[in-house]
Coordinates of C-alpha atoms and ligand atoms in Angstrom, one line a residue:
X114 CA 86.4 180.6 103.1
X115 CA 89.6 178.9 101.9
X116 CA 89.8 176.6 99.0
X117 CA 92.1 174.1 98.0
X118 CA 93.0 174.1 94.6
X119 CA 95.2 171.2 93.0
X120 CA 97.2 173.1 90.5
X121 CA 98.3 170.9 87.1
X122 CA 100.2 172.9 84.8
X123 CA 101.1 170.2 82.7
X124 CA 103.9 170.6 80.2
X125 CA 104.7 173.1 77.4
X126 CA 103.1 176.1 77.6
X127 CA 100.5 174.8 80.2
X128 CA 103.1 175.7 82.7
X129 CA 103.3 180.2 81.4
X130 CA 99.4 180.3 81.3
X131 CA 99.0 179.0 84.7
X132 CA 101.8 181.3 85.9
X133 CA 99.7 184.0 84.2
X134 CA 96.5 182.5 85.7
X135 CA 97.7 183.0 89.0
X136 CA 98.3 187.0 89.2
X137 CA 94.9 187.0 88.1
X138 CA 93.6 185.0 91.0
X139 CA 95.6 186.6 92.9
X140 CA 94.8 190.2 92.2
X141 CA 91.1 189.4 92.7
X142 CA 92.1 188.3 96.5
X143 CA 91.0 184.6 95.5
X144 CA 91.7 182.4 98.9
X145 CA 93.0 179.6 98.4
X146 CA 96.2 177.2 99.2
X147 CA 97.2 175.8 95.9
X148 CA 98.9 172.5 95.6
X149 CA 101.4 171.3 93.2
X150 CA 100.1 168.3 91.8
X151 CA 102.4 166.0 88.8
X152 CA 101.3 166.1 85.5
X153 CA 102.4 165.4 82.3
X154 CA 104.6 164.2 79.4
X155 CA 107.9 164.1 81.7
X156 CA 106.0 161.4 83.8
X157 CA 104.4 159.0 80.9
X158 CA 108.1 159.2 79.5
X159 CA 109.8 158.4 83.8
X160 CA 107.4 156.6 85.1
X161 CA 104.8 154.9 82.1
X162 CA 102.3 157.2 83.6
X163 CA 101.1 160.8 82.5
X164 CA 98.8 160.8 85.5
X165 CA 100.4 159.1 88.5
X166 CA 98.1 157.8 91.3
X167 CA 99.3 160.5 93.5
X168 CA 97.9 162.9 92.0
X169 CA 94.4 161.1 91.5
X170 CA 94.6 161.3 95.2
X171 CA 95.2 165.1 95.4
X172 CA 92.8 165.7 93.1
X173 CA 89.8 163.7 95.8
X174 CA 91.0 166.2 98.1
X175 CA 90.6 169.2 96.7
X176 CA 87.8 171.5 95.7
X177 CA 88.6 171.8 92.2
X178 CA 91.4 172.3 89.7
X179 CA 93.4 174.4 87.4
X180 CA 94.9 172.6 84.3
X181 CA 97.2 174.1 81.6
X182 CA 98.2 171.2 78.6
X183 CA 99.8 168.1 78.2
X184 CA 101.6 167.0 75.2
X185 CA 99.7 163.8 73.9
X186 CA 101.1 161.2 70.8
X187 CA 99.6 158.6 69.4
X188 CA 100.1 155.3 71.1
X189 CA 103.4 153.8 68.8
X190 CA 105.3 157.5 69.0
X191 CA 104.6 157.2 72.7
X192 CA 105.8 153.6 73.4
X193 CA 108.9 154.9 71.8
X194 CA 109.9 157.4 74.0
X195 CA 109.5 155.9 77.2
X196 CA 112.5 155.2 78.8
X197 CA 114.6 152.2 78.4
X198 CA 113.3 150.3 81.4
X199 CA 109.8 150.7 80.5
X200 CA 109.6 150.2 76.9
X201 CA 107.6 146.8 75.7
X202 CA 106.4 146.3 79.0
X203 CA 102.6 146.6 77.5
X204 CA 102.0 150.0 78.6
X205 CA 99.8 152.3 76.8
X206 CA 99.4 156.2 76.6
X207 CA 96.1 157.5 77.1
X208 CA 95.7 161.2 77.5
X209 CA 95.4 162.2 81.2
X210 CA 92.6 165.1 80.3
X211 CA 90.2 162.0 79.3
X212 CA 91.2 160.2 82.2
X213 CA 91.0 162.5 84.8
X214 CA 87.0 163.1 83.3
X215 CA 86.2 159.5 83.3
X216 CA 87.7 159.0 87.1
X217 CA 85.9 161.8 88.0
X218 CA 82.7 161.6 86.2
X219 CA 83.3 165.0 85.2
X220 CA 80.4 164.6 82.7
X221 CA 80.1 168.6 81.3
X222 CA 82.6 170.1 79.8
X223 CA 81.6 173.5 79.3
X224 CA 82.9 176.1 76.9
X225 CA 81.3 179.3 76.6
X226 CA 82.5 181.3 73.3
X227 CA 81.9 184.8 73.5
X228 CA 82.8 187.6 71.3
X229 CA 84.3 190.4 73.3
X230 CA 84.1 193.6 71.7
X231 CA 87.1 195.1 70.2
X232 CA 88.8 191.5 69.7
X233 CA 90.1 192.1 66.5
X234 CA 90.1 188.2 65.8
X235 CA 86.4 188.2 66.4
X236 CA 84.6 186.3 63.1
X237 CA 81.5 187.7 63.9
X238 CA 80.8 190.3 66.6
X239 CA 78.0 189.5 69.0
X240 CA 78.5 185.5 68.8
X241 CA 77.9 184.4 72.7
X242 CA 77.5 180.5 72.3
X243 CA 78.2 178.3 75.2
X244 CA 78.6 174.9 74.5
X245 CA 77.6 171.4 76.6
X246 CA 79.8 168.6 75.8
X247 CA 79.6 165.4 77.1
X248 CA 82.4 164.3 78.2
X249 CA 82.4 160.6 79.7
X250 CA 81.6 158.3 77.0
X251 CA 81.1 158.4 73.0
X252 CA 84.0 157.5 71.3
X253 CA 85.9 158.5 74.0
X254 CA 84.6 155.5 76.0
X255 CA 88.3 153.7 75.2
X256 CA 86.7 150.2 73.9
X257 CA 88.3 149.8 71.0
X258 CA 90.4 146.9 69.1
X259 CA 93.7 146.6 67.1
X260 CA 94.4 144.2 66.2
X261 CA 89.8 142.9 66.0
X262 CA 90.0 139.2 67.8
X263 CA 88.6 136.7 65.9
X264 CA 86.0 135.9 68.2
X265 CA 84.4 139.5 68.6
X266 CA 84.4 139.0 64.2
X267 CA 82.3 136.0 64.6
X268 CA 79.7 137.2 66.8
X269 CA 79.6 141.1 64.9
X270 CA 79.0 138.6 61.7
X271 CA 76.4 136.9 63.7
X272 CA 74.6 140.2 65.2
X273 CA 75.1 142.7 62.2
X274 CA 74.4 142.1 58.3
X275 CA 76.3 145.3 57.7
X276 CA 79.0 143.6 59.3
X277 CA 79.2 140.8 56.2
X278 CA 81.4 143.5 54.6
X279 CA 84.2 143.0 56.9
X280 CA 83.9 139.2 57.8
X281 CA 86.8 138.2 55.6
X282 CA 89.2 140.5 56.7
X283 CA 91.8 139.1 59.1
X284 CA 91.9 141.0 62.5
X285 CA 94.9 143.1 61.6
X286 CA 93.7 144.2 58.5
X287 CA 90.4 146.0 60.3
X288 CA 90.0 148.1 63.4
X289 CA 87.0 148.9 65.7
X290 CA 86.6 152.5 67.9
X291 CA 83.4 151.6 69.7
X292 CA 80.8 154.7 70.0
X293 CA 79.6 153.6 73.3
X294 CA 76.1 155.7 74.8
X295 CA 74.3 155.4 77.6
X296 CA 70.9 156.6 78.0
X297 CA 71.9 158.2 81.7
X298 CA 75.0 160.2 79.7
X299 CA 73.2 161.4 77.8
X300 CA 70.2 162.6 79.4
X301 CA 72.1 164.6 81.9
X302 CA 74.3 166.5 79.6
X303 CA 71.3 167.2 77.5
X304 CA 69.7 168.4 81.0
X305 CA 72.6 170.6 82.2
X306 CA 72.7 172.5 78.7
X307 CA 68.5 172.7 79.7
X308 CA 69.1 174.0 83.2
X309 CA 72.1 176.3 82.4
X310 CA 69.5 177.8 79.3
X311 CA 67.2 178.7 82.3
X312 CA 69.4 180.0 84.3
X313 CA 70.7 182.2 82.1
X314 CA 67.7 183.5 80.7
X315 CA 68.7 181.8 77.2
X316 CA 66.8 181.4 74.7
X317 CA 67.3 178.5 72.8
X318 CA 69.2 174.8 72.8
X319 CA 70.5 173.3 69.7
X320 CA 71.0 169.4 70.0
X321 CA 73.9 168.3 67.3
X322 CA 73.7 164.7 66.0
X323 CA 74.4 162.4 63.1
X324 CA 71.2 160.7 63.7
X325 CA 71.0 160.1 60.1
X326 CA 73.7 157.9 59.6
X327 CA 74.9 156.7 63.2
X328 CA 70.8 155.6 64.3
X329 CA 71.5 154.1 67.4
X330 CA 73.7 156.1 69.7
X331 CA 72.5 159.6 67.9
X332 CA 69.1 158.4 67.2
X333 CA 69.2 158.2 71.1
X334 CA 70.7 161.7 71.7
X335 CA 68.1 163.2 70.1
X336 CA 65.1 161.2 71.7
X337 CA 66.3 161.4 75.0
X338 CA 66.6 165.6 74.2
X339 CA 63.0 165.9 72.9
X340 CA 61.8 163.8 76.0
X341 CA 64.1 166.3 78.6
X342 CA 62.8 169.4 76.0
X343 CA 59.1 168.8 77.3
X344 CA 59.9 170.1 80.9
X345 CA 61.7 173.4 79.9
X346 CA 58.8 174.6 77.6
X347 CA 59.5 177.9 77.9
X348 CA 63.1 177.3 76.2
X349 CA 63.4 176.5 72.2
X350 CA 65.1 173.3 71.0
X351 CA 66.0 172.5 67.6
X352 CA 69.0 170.1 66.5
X353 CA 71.5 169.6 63.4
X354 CA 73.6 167.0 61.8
X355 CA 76.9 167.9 63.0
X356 CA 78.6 168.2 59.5
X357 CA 75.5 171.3 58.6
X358 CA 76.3 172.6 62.2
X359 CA 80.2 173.2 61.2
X360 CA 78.3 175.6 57.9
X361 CA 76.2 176.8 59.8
X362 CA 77.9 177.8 62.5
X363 CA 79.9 179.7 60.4
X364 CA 77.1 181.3 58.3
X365 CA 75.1 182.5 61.0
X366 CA 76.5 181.8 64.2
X367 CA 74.0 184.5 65.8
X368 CA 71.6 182.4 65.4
X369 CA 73.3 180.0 68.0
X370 CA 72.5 179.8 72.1
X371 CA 73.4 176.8 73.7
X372 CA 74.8 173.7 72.0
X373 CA 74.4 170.1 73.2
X374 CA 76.3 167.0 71.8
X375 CA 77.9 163.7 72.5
X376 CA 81.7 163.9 73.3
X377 CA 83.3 164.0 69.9
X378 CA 80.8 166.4 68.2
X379 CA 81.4 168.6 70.9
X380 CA 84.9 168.2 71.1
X381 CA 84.7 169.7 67.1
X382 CA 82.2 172.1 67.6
X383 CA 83.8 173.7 70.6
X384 CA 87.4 174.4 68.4
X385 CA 85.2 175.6 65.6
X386 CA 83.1 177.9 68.3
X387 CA 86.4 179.4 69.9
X388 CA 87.5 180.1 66.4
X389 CA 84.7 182.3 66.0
X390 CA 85.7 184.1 69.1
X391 CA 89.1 184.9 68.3
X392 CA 90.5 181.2 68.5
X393 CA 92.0 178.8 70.9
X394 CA 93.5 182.0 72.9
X395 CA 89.9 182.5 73.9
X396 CA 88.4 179.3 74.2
X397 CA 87.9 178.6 78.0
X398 CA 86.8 175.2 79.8
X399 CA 85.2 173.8 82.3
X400 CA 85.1 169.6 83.0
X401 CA 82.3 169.7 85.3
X402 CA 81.2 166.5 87.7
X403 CA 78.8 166.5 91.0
X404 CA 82.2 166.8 93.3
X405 CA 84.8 168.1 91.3
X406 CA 86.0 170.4 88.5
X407 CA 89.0 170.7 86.3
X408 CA 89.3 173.7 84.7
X409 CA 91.9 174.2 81.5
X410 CA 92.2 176.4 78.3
X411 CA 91.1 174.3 75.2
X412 CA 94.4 174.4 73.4
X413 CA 96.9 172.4 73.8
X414 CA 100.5 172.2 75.0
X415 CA 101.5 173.9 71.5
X416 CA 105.6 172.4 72.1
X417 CA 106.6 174.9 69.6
X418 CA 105.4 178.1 71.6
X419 CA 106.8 176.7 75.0
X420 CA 109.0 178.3 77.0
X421 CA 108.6 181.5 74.9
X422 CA 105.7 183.1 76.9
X423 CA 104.2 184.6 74.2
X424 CA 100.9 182.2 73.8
X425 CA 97.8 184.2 74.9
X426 CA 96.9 183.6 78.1
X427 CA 93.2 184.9 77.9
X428 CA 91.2 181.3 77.3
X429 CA 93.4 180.3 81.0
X430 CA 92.2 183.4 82.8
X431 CA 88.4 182.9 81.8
X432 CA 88.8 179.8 83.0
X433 CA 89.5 180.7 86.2
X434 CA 86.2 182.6 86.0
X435 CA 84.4 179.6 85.4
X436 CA 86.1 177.9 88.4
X437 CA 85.4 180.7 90.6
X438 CA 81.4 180.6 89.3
X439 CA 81.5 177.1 89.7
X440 CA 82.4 177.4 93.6
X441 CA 80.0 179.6 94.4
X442 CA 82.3 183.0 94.1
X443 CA 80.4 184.4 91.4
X444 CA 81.5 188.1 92.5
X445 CA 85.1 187.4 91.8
X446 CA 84.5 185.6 88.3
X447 CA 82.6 188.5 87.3
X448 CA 85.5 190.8 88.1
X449 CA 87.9 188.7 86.1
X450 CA 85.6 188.8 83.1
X451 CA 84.7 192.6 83.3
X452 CA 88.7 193.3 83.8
X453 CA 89.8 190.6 80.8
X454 CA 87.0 192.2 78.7
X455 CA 88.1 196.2 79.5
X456 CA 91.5 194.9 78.4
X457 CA 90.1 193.3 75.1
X458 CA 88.3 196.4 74.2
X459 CA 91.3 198.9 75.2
X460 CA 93.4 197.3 72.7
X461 CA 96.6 198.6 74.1
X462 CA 98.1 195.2 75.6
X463 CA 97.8 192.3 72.5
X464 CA 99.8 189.1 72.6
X465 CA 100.8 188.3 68.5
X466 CA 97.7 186.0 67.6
X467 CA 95.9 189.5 68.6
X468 CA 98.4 191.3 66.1
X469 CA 100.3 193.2 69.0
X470 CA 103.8 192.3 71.0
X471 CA 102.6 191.6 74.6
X472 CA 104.0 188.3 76.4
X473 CA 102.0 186.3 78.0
X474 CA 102.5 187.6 81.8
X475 CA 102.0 190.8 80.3
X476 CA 98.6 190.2 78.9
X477 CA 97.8 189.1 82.4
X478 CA 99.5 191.8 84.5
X479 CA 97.5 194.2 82.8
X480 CA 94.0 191.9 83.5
X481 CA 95.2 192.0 86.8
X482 CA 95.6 195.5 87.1
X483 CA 91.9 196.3 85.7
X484 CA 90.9 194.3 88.9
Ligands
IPM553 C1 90.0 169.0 74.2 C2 91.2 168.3 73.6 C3 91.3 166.9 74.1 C4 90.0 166.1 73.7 C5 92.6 166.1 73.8 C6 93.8 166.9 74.2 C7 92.6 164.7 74.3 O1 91.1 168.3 72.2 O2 90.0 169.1 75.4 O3 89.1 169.4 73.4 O4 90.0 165.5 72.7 O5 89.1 166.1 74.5
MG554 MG1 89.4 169.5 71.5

C-alpha cells in the first residue's frame, strides 16, 4: 500500500533532519508519495501566517506527517518582524505545532525515552519511559488576557475570594493564562497511557499533577485516572506532584514506566525525560489524533545550528518509527529502531552532542545502511 505523507520541514534545522529522515525511509523501502507542504517562520513573516490554510488542507488529505521545527517568538518580537504591509494589522503569532494539534484533535503526544546502550549521553542506562502528554487543552487552551477587561475583573471578584487580591489592579497591570480542562481530555489521555501500558506488557502508570495547589483542573486529572485505573487492574498506578516528579525522575528514573499528565506538565517532563536519554537528539514524538498524526523531533528549530548539518538527527529518525507503528507498518519501524540502535552501540558514527565529528546526513547514512 501507498501512503501519502505531508512533509513539513519547517525552518532551521527542521529542514537537515528531514533530509536525513528521508534516506532512512527510504532505505527501509517505505511507500509512500511525499508532499511538500509550507511551513514556517518565512510565512508568519510573508504572509501573517506560520501555517497557511493550504496546508491545513494537505494535511486532511493525507495519512499522516513528518515535521522538523519552526522558529517561534513571543508575540511583540513577532509583530515586529512581519513585513511592512502587515505590521499593526492585529495579527498574532501563535505557534503552528499547537495549532496544527488543536485543528486536528491530535490529543496524544507521545514520547517514548529510551536509553540505548552504548549512548555515551545516557544519564542512567536502562531508563525506558514513554510518556502520554495531552496535548489539546491545559494552558495551552489559548484563553488568555492582556490587557484583563474590566468586566471579566468584576465577575472573577464576584465568583472567587482569592480573587480580592487582584481586584484593584487596573487591567494592564494583571494578566490571566486560563488552565482550561475538560473531563473528556482528560480521561482519554489518561486512557491511552492505560491501553498503550497493556499493550506493551508495562507494568506501571504514573499520573503527574499539582493537585495540591491547582484543585480543580489537577484535582480532576487525578480523579478521573483512579476512576479509568479500575479497569486495567492488572496494571499499577501511582501519581506525583510534578515539581517531586522533576527529583525523582532524576533520582531513580528506573523506577519510571509510563507517565501521564496534562499538556504543560508533560510538555516539562518529556524535555527532562529525553535528557535522561541522551537529550533533545533523542527525544522523538508522536501528536497522535483518531485520523491523523504529526510526527516531529522535540527540539526545536535551534537557528544557531541551521544550515550547518551537524544537529543529531536520531530523535527525527525514531520518529519516523513511531509514524510507521502508528500506520500499521510495525515491521519497518522495528527495522529503523534495531538499525538506529546497532549504530548507537557501535559507536563509530557520533554527531558532536555524542562527542564525535559525524554530520547530520552522516549519522543517518550509516542508520540507513544497518537497514
Ligand atoms: C514541544 C515544544 C512546543 C510545545 C513549542 C515549540 C510550542 O516545546 O513540542 O514540546 O510547547 O509544545
Ligand atoms: Mg517542549
Amino acid at each position: 500500500m501507498s501512503y501519502r505523507i505531508a512533509w513539513l520541514p519547517g525552518d532551521g534545522v527542521g529542514i537537515e533532519v528531514l533530509e536525513a529522515a528521508r534516506l532512512v525511509l527510504d532505505a527501509v523501502g517505505f511507500d509512500a508519495e511525499y508532499i511538500d507542504g509550507d511551513i514556517g517562520w518565512s510565512y508568519w513573516c510573508s504572509e501573517g501566517d506560520a501555517l497557511p490554510i493550504r496546508t491545513i488542507e494537505l494535511l486532511h488529505e493525507v495519512d499522516a506527517a513528518m515535521f522538523g521545527a519552526i522558529t517561534s517568538k513571543p508575540v511583540k518580537e513577532a509583530e515586529k518582524e512581519l513585513s511592512d504591509d502587515l505590521k499593526g494589522t492585529g495579527l498574532v503569532y501563535r505557534s503552528p505545532i499547537v495549532r496544527m494539534r488543536q485543528l486536528f484533535d491530535l490529543f496524544i503526544c507521545l514520547r517514548p525515552c529510551k536509553a540505548y546502550p552504548g549512548n555515551p549521553l545516557n544519564l542512567r542506562n536502562g531508563v525506558d519511559i514513554v510518556v502520554f502528554r495531552e496535548n489539546t487543552e491545559d494552558l495551552y487552551a489559548g484563553v488568555e488576557f492582556s490587557p484583563v477587561p474590566e468586566m471579566l475583573s468584576e465577575q472573577l471578584a464576584t465568583l472567587s475570594k482569592p480573587f480580592a487580591a487582584f481586584k484593584n489592579l487596573k487591567g494592564d497591570e494583571y494578566a490571566i493564562s486560563c488552565k482550561i480542562n475538560t473531563r473528556g481530555g482528560s480521561e482519554r489521555i489518561i486512557r491511552a497511557a492505560f491501553e498503550f501500558a497493556q499493550r506493551h506488557g508495562r507494568k506501571k502508570v504514573t499520573v503527574v499533577h499539582k493537585a495540591n495547589v491547582v484543585r480543580a483542573t489537577d484535582g480532576m486529572f487525578l480523579e478521573i485516572a483512579r476512576e479509568v485505573h479500575k479497569s486495567f487492574p492488572k496494571i499499577e498506578m501511582d501519581d506525583a506532584n510534578i515539581d517531586a516528579m522533576t527529583m525523582w525522575l532524576l533520582k531513580n528514573p528506573l523506577n519510571y514506566d509510563v507517565l501521564v499528565a496534562p499538556n504543560l506538565y508533560g510538555d516539562v517532563i518529556s524535555d527532562l525525560s529525553a535528557q535522561l536519554v541522551g537529550g533533545l537528539g533523542f527525544g522523538c514524538s508522536g501528536n497522535i489524533g483518531s485520523k491523523l498524526g504529526v510526527f516531529e523531533p522535540s527540539h526545536g528549530s535551534a537557528p544557531k545550528y541551521a544550515g550547518l548539518y551537524k544537529v543529531n538527527p536520531i530523535a527525527t529518525i525514531l520518529s519516523t518509527k513511531l509514524m510507521l507503528e502508528w500506520l500499521g507498518e510495525t515491521e519497518k519501524a522495528a527495522q529503523i529502531e534495531a538499525a538506529t540502535a546497532q549504530v548507537i552501540q557501535e559507536g563509530r558514527v557520533r554527531t558532536y552532542d555524542m562527542g564525535g565529528n559525524a554530520k547530520t546526513l552522516e549519522m543517518a547514512n550509516a542508520i540507513a545502511g544497518k537497514i
